[in-house]
Amino acid sequence: MAGVQTAVQLREQGWPGGVRLIGAEPHPPYDRPPLSKAVLLGRSGGDEDAGGTAEVPADAASEVAFDIDFAFLGVDLELGREVTGLRTAERRLETAAGDVAYDHLVIATGAAPVALPGSEGVPGVHLLRTLDDAARLRPVLAARGEVVVAGAGWIGAEFTTAARQTGCAVTVVEAAEQPLPGALPAEVAAPMRRWYEESGARLRTGVAVRAVERGGVLLEDGTRLRADAVVVGIGSRPATDWLAGSGIELGPRGEVFADEGLRTSAPDVYAVGDCASFPSARFGERLLVHHWDNALQGPRTVAANIAAGTLPDGEAERDVYDPVPYFWSEQFGRFVQYAGHHTAADELLWRGDPEEAAWSVCWLRGGALTALLAVGRPRDLAQGRRLIERGTPLDAGRAADADVPLKKAVSDQGRPPA
């Protein structure tokens, strides 16, 4: 998404030069969110061989491919070309098929899933990040066997949802005490435990995976779980190993350290999407956002700043990237949305009963809404996102009343003068 949108935005913002879009995957650019939903549940799929490979079905590829005429835009696609290094002093990108010279470079290599230690090469172990990953998992679901999911994060929940819909027996193993560790506070994630139970999945928390064996999983407490397949969803990290020795500054999580305009430490090199962090004046800290909306929005800033570089000094203002992060997840028959960014120090308010089908949680900082989680309450999300963008103070009492629309919960301090 980040690479494709950067190419499109460059043309929309008047970039006159050549645009090359280089990617390691052999498939035409595609959208990732459907991989854990529509693609997994597709009716056709390749046969999995003993090595765990499967051909991507044509219908699966068409379900997710971007409807973009790259030739019309004058964008050269170079697929199946892996990038291996970068020499910024020479302005040359190293690839397995030879070097590529550049005037401007945009790093949009995304993130790679974290593998379970010791699971490499074990038959039946799967990750879910690419179209090929989803293709390998389709016959797993079609077989309706026993599946162990390592990790009760967003991907784990979405895969479990799909697996239960196809009739698989699913056990989810999470080392933390609650689902969605690191993403949500324990008291907010706790009600989501019953979502697994209601779906027929078994959720085991507070125990880590010790080893993955052929046909099963060994847990740290000595329990052995039978598994026809193991799906690993324990997180992801920026795909930036290829930047070693390039001089590009990386952050503590391996991400490209970008500035407020998504520029890197090297001249005319930008970074966007899952692989880059950026400073947020809105939230007062540097953010690393691994979500679709970030990959959609960031390219506008990158393209604007590259295009501005073609104008005489003083004729173009540089764009600043400081969004309200947003993501959604469809799991266990629920539509879950989140906007903003919260910390443990923020005030937490409940809107509605988490035992019901629809409820929300607000986080306030200095009286203003800084983040919102909405379960089946899209209006809360839409109104809350606008309030976060504006930094509007709220009346905590009214905001905690689920019957009061959030836009009506603005405090007297935040109301415009009559």
C-alpha positions as a printed Julia matrix, in Angstrom:
418×3 Matrix{Float64}:
   0.0     0.0     0.0
   2.67    2.54    0.96
   4.75    2.03   -2.17
   1.78    1.98   -4.54
   0.2     5.07   -3.01
   3.5     6.96   -3.17
   3.73    6.26   -6.9
   0.11    7.32   -7.46
   0.49   10.45   -5.32
   3.64   11.51   -7.16
   1.67   11.61  -10.39
  -1.33   13.3    -8.8
   0.93   15.98   -7.35
   2.66   16.69  -10.63
   5.96   14.82  -10.41
   7.25   14.89  -14.0
  10.1    12.39  -13.79
  10.27    8.64  -14.01
   8.77    6.46  -11.27
   9.97    2.91  -10.63
   8.14    0.65   -8.17
  10.37   -2.24   -7.1
   9.07   -5.16   -5.05
  10.35   -8.58   -4.02
   7.01  -10.36   -4.48
   6.17  -11.7    -7.97
   2.51  -10.63   -7.77
   1.13   -7.31   -8.98
   0.62   -4.92   -6.03
  -2.27   -5.95   -3.8
  -4.13   -4.99   -0.63
  -3.29   -6.9     2.56
  -6.35   -6.6     4.88
  -8.44   -9.13    2.87
  -5.73  -11.77    3.34
  -6.97  -12.62    6.84
 -10.62  -12.47    5.75
 -11.88  -12.98    2.18
  -8.79  -14.71    0.8
  -8.6   -17.25    3.63
 -12.28  -18.05    3.23
 -12.14  -18.37   -0.59
 -13.52  -21.55   -2.05
 -10.69  -22.31   -4.44
  -7.08  -22.89   -3.5
  -3.96  -24.74   -4.46
  -3.01  -28.1    -3.04
  -0.44  -27.91   -0.29
   2.56  -30.13   -0.94
   4.89  -31.72    1.57
   7.06  -28.62    1.6
   4.15  -26.42    2.66
   3.79  -24.51   -0.63
   0.66  -23.72   -2.57
  -0.03  -21.92   -5.81
  -1.9   -18.64   -5.46
  -5.37  -19.16   -6.99
  -6.28  -16.69   -9.71
  -9.45  -15.67   -7.89
  -7.48  -14.95   -4.71
  -5.08  -12.69   -6.6
  -7.93  -10.83   -8.25
  -9.7   -10.37   -4.91
  -6.87   -8.22   -3.55
  -5.12   -6.66   -6.57
  -5.16   -2.86   -6.77
  -7.29   -1.5    -9.62
  -4.58    0.86  -10.88
  -3.38    1.36  -14.44
   0.34    1.71  -13.78
   1.16    1.97  -17.48
  -1.24    4.89  -17.88
   0.43    6.61  -14.91
   3.86    6.01  -16.35
   4.94    3.87  -13.41
   7.41    1.09  -14.18
   6.68   -2.06  -12.15
   9.66   -4.27  -11.35
   8.28   -7.34   -9.61
  10.18  -10.23   -8.1
  13.21   -8.0    -7.57
  14.65   -8.16   -4.06
  16.46   -5.15   -2.65
  19.67   -6.1    -0.82
  21.43   -2.86    0.1
  21.78    0.9    -0.28
  24.75    3.17   -0.99
  23.49    6.65   -0.21
  26.73    8.46   -1.07
  26.48    7.1    -4.62
  22.67    7.24   -4.77
  22.48    3.6    -5.77
  20.06    0.91   -4.65
  21.46   -2.62   -4.62
  19.2    -5.43   -5.81
  19.66   -9.11   -6.62
  19.35   -8.15  -10.3
  21.88   -5.31  -10.21
  22.16   -1.74   -9.0
  19.55    0.96   -9.58
  20.45    4.66   -9.64
  18.02    7.16   -8.1
  17.46   10.89   -7.69
  14.9    10.37   -4.92
  14.32    7.12   -3.04
  11.27    6.13   -1.01
  11.71    3.22    1.39
   8.37    1.41    1.71
   9.48   -2.12    2.59
   6.87   -2.57    5.32
   7.21   -5.04    8.15
   7.98   -8.75    8.38
   6.24  -11.16   10.75
   8.25  -12.37   13.73
   8.88  -16.12   13.56
   8.51  -18.36   16.57
  12.03  -19.3    17.69
  12.86  -22.85   16.69
   9.94  -23.16   14.26
  11.89  -22.5    11.07
  11.67  -25.49    8.76
   9.1   -27.37   10.85
   6.33  -28.68    8.54
   2.91  -27.18    9.1
   4.07  -23.87   10.62
   2.58  -20.79    8.96
   2.88  -17.01    9.04
   0.24  -14.69    7.6
   1.57  -11.58    5.89
   1.62  -12.15    2.13
  -0.65  -13.47   -0.59
   1.47  -16.63   -0.75
   1.05  -17.1     3.01
  -2.72  -16.88    2.64
  -2.67  -19.32   -0.28
  -0.81  -21.88    1.86
  -3.38  -21.49    4.63
  -6.49  -21.95    2.49
  -6.12  -25.75    2.23
  -5.4   -25.85    5.99
  -8.81  -24.34    6.66
 -10.45  -26.53    4.03
  -9.16  -29.63    5.84
 -11.0   -28.58    9.04
  -8.3   -30.01   11.25
  -6.82  -28.96   14.59
  -4.99  -25.64   14.54
  -2.87  -23.97   17.2
  -2.5   -20.21   16.94
   0.49  -18.68   18.73
  -0.45  -15.14   19.74
  -3.79  -13.54   20.64
  -3.14  -10.26   18.85
  -5.06   -8.76   15.95
  -3.86  -11.28   13.37
  -4.4   -14.19   15.75
  -7.98  -13.09   16.41
  -8.79  -12.57   12.73
  -7.31  -15.91   11.7
  -9.13  -17.68   14.54
 -12.39  -16.12   13.34
 -11.86  -17.46    9.82
 -10.74  -20.89   11.06
 -13.79  -21.31   13.27
 -16.07  -20.28   10.41
 -14.68  -23.16    8.36
 -15.04  -25.65   11.21
 -11.45  -25.99   12.41
 -10.76  -26.81   16.04
  -8.65  -23.89   17.27
  -6.52  -23.4    20.38
  -4.95  -19.96   20.84
  -1.89  -19.7    23.06
  -0.84  -16.32   24.46
   2.12  -15.73   26.77
   0.49  -12.66   28.34
  -2.45  -12.87   30.73
  -4.93  -11.26   28.33
  -5.49  -11.04   24.58
  -4.07   -8.07   22.68
  -1.12   -7.48   25.02
   0.74   -4.26   24.3
  -2.17   -2.91   22.26
  -4.79   -2.49   24.99
  -4.78   -2.34   28.81
  -5.66   -5.6    30.53
  -9.03   -4.3    31.77
 -10.07   -3.34   28.24
  -8.87   -6.57   26.64
 -10.37   -8.81   29.35
 -13.95   -8.76   27.96
 -12.59   -9.98   24.62
 -11.63  -13.31   26.17
 -15.22  -14.51   25.97
 -15.3   -13.73   22.24
 -12.99  -16.69   21.71
 -15.11  -18.93   23.92
 -18.33  -17.91   22.18
 -16.79  -18.77   18.8
 -15.86  -22.24   20.03
 -12.13  -21.54   20.16
 -10.04  -22.35   23.21
  -7.9   -19.49   24.57
  -4.96  -20.26   26.85
  -3.24  -17.21   28.33
  -0.28  -16.85   30.66
   1.68  -19.65   29.01
   4.29  -19.44   26.25
   5.2   -21.9    23.52
   8.38  -23.8    24.37
   8.77  -25.66   21.11
   6.98  -26.5    17.89
   7.16  -30.13   16.85
   5.87  -31.99   13.83
   2.18  -32.48   14.55
   2.08  -30.51   17.78
   3.15  -27.74   20.13
   4.89  -28.04   23.5
   4.0   -25.33   26.02
   6.2   -24.01   28.82
   3.99  -25.69   31.45
   4.67  -29.08   29.84
   1.33  -29.35   28.04
   1.43  -30.84   24.53
  -1.19  -29.69   22.04
  -1.93  -31.67   18.91
  -1.81  -29.53   15.79
  -2.32  -30.25   12.13
  -1.09  -26.71   11.58
   0.46  -23.92   13.68
  -0.19  -20.29   12.78
   2.22  -17.78   14.29
   0.98  -14.26   15.02
   3.35  -12.9    17.66
   4.07   -9.54   16.05
   6.08   -7.95   13.28
   9.16   -5.81   12.9
  10.21   -3.3    10.25
  11.74   -4.98    7.18
  14.96   -2.96    7.27
  17.76   -5.53    7.65
  18.84   -4.7     4.1
  19.76   -1.17    5.26
  22.69   -2.39    7.4
  25.77   -0.32    6.59
  23.8     2.2     4.52
  24.14    5.08    6.95
  20.36    5.41    7.23
  19.54    6.03   10.9
  17.4     3.31   12.46
  15.41    3.45   15.66
  15.47    1.01   18.59
  12.82   -1.21   16.99
  14.7    -1.44   13.71
  12.53    1.17   12.04
  13.79    3.93    9.76
  14.07    7.11   11.81
  12.12    9.66    9.73
  11.52   13.33   10.5
   8.21   15.2    10.49
   8.25   15.25    6.69
   9.1    11.52    6.48
  12.66   12.33    5.36
  15.44   10.0     6.52
  18.96   10.89    7.63
  20.2    10.63    4.01
  19.61   13.32    1.37
  16.56   12.75   -0.85
  15.67    9.47    0.86
  12.22    9.11    2.44
  10.53    6.34    4.4
   6.83    5.61    4.73
   4.47    2.99    6.16
   5.24    0.13    8.54
   9.01    0.48    8.19
   9.26    4.07    9.5
   8.67    5.99   12.73
   7.95    9.72   12.82
   7.74   12.41   15.52
   4.18   13.38   16.5
   3.68   16.85   17.95
   0.03   15.9    18.47
   0.87   13.03   20.85
   4.23   14.25   22.11
   6.27   11.21   21.12
   7.65    9.27   18.17
   5.16    6.82   16.65
   5.67    3.54   14.79
   2.3     2.63   13.28
   1.81   -0.81   11.71
  -1.61   -0.24   10.19
  -3.18    0.13    6.74
  -4.33    3.73    7.18
  -0.78    4.89    7.91
   0.4     3.32    4.65
  -2.44    5.09    2.84
  -1.95    8.57    4.35
   1.83    8.9     4.59
   2.49    8.8     0.83
   0.65   12.1     0.36
   3.26   13.82    2.54
   6.17   12.04    0.86
   4.94   12.87   -2.65
   4.24   16.49   -1.74
   7.72   16.96   -0.31
   9.41   15.31   -3.3
   7.36   17.41   -5.71
   8.12   20.55   -3.7
  11.8    19.89   -4.23
  11.38   20.62   -7.94
  10.24   24.18   -7.24
  12.54   27.16   -6.6
  13.46   27.76   -2.96
  10.79   29.63   -1.08
   7.95   28.73   -3.46
   6.81   25.56   -1.71
   6.16   24.71    1.92
   7.2    21.3     3.13
   4.38   19.03    4.35
   4.36   17.75    7.92
   3.0    14.29    8.73
   1.14   14.12   12.05
  -2.0    12.0    11.61
  -4.49   10.56   14.05
  -3.63    6.84   13.71
  -6.58    4.62   12.83
  -7.18    0.92   12.33
  -9.97   -1.6    12.32
 -10.36   -5.33   12.83
 -13.19   -7.71   12.0
 -13.26  -10.57   14.47
 -15.8   -12.92   16.02
 -18.71  -11.13   14.34
 -17.63   -7.74   15.67
 -16.27   -4.62   14.01
 -13.52   -3.18   16.21
 -12.07    0.27   15.48
  -9.39    2.36   17.16
  -8.3     5.95   16.59
  -5.59    8.01   18.27
  -2.82    7.0    20.63
  -3.01    6.37   24.36
  -0.56    5.77   27.2
  -0.95    4.19   30.63
  -1.07    7.67   32.18
  -4.23    8.69   30.27
  -7.64    8.69   31.97
  -9.8     5.77   30.85
 -13.58    6.09   30.44
 -16.04    3.35   29.51
 -19.01    4.09   27.24
 -21.42    1.21   27.58
 -21.2    -2.27   29.04
 -18.47   -4.53   27.58
 -20.77   -7.5    28.19
 -23.09   -6.07   25.55
 -22.66   -6.21   21.78
 -21.62   -2.56   21.4
 -19.41   -0.4    23.63
 -16.53    2.04   23.52
 -13.57    3.13   25.61
 -12.19    6.67   25.66
  -8.78    7.88   26.8
  -8.48   11.49   27.97
  -5.31   13.51   28.39
  -5.58   16.93   29.95
  -9.34   16.73   29.51
  -9.11   16.17   25.74
  -9.81   12.92   23.91
  -6.53   11.29   22.85
  -7.75    7.81   21.79
 -10.92    5.8    21.36
 -11.7     2.1    20.94
 -15.13    1.35   19.49
 -16.74   -2.09   19.35
 -19.82   -1.98   17.14
 -20.15    1.78   17.61
 -18.91    3.36   14.36
 -20.53    6.7    15.19
 -18.42    6.97   18.33
 -15.34    6.33   16.22
 -16.22    8.89   13.53
 -17.07   11.62   16.04
 -14.18   10.73   18.33
 -11.63   10.85   15.52
 -12.66   14.41   14.68
 -12.46   15.43   18.34
  -8.94   13.98   18.59
  -7.89   15.87   15.46
  -9.14   19.13   16.96
  -7.87   18.49   20.5
 -11.32   19.4    21.83
 -11.79   19.17   25.64
 -14.6    16.86   26.78
 -16.84   16.75   29.8
 -15.87   13.4    31.34
 -19.3    12.84   32.88
 -21.14   13.27   29.6
 -18.51   11.34   27.66
 -19.03    8.35   29.97
 -22.76    8.28   29.15
 -23.14    5.97   26.16
 -26.49    7.58   25.31
 -24.85   10.98   24.78
 -23.21   11.39   21.35
 -19.54   12.19   21.77
 -19.9    15.42   19.82
 -22.43   16.49   22.47
 -19.98   15.7    25.29
 -17.75   18.68   24.53
 -16.95   20.62   27.71
 -17.88   24.26   28.11
 -14.19   25.03   27.67
 -14.23   23.42   24.24
 -17.45   24.98   22.96
 -17.14   27.76   20.39
 -18.33   31.2    21.59
 -22.0    31.98   20.96
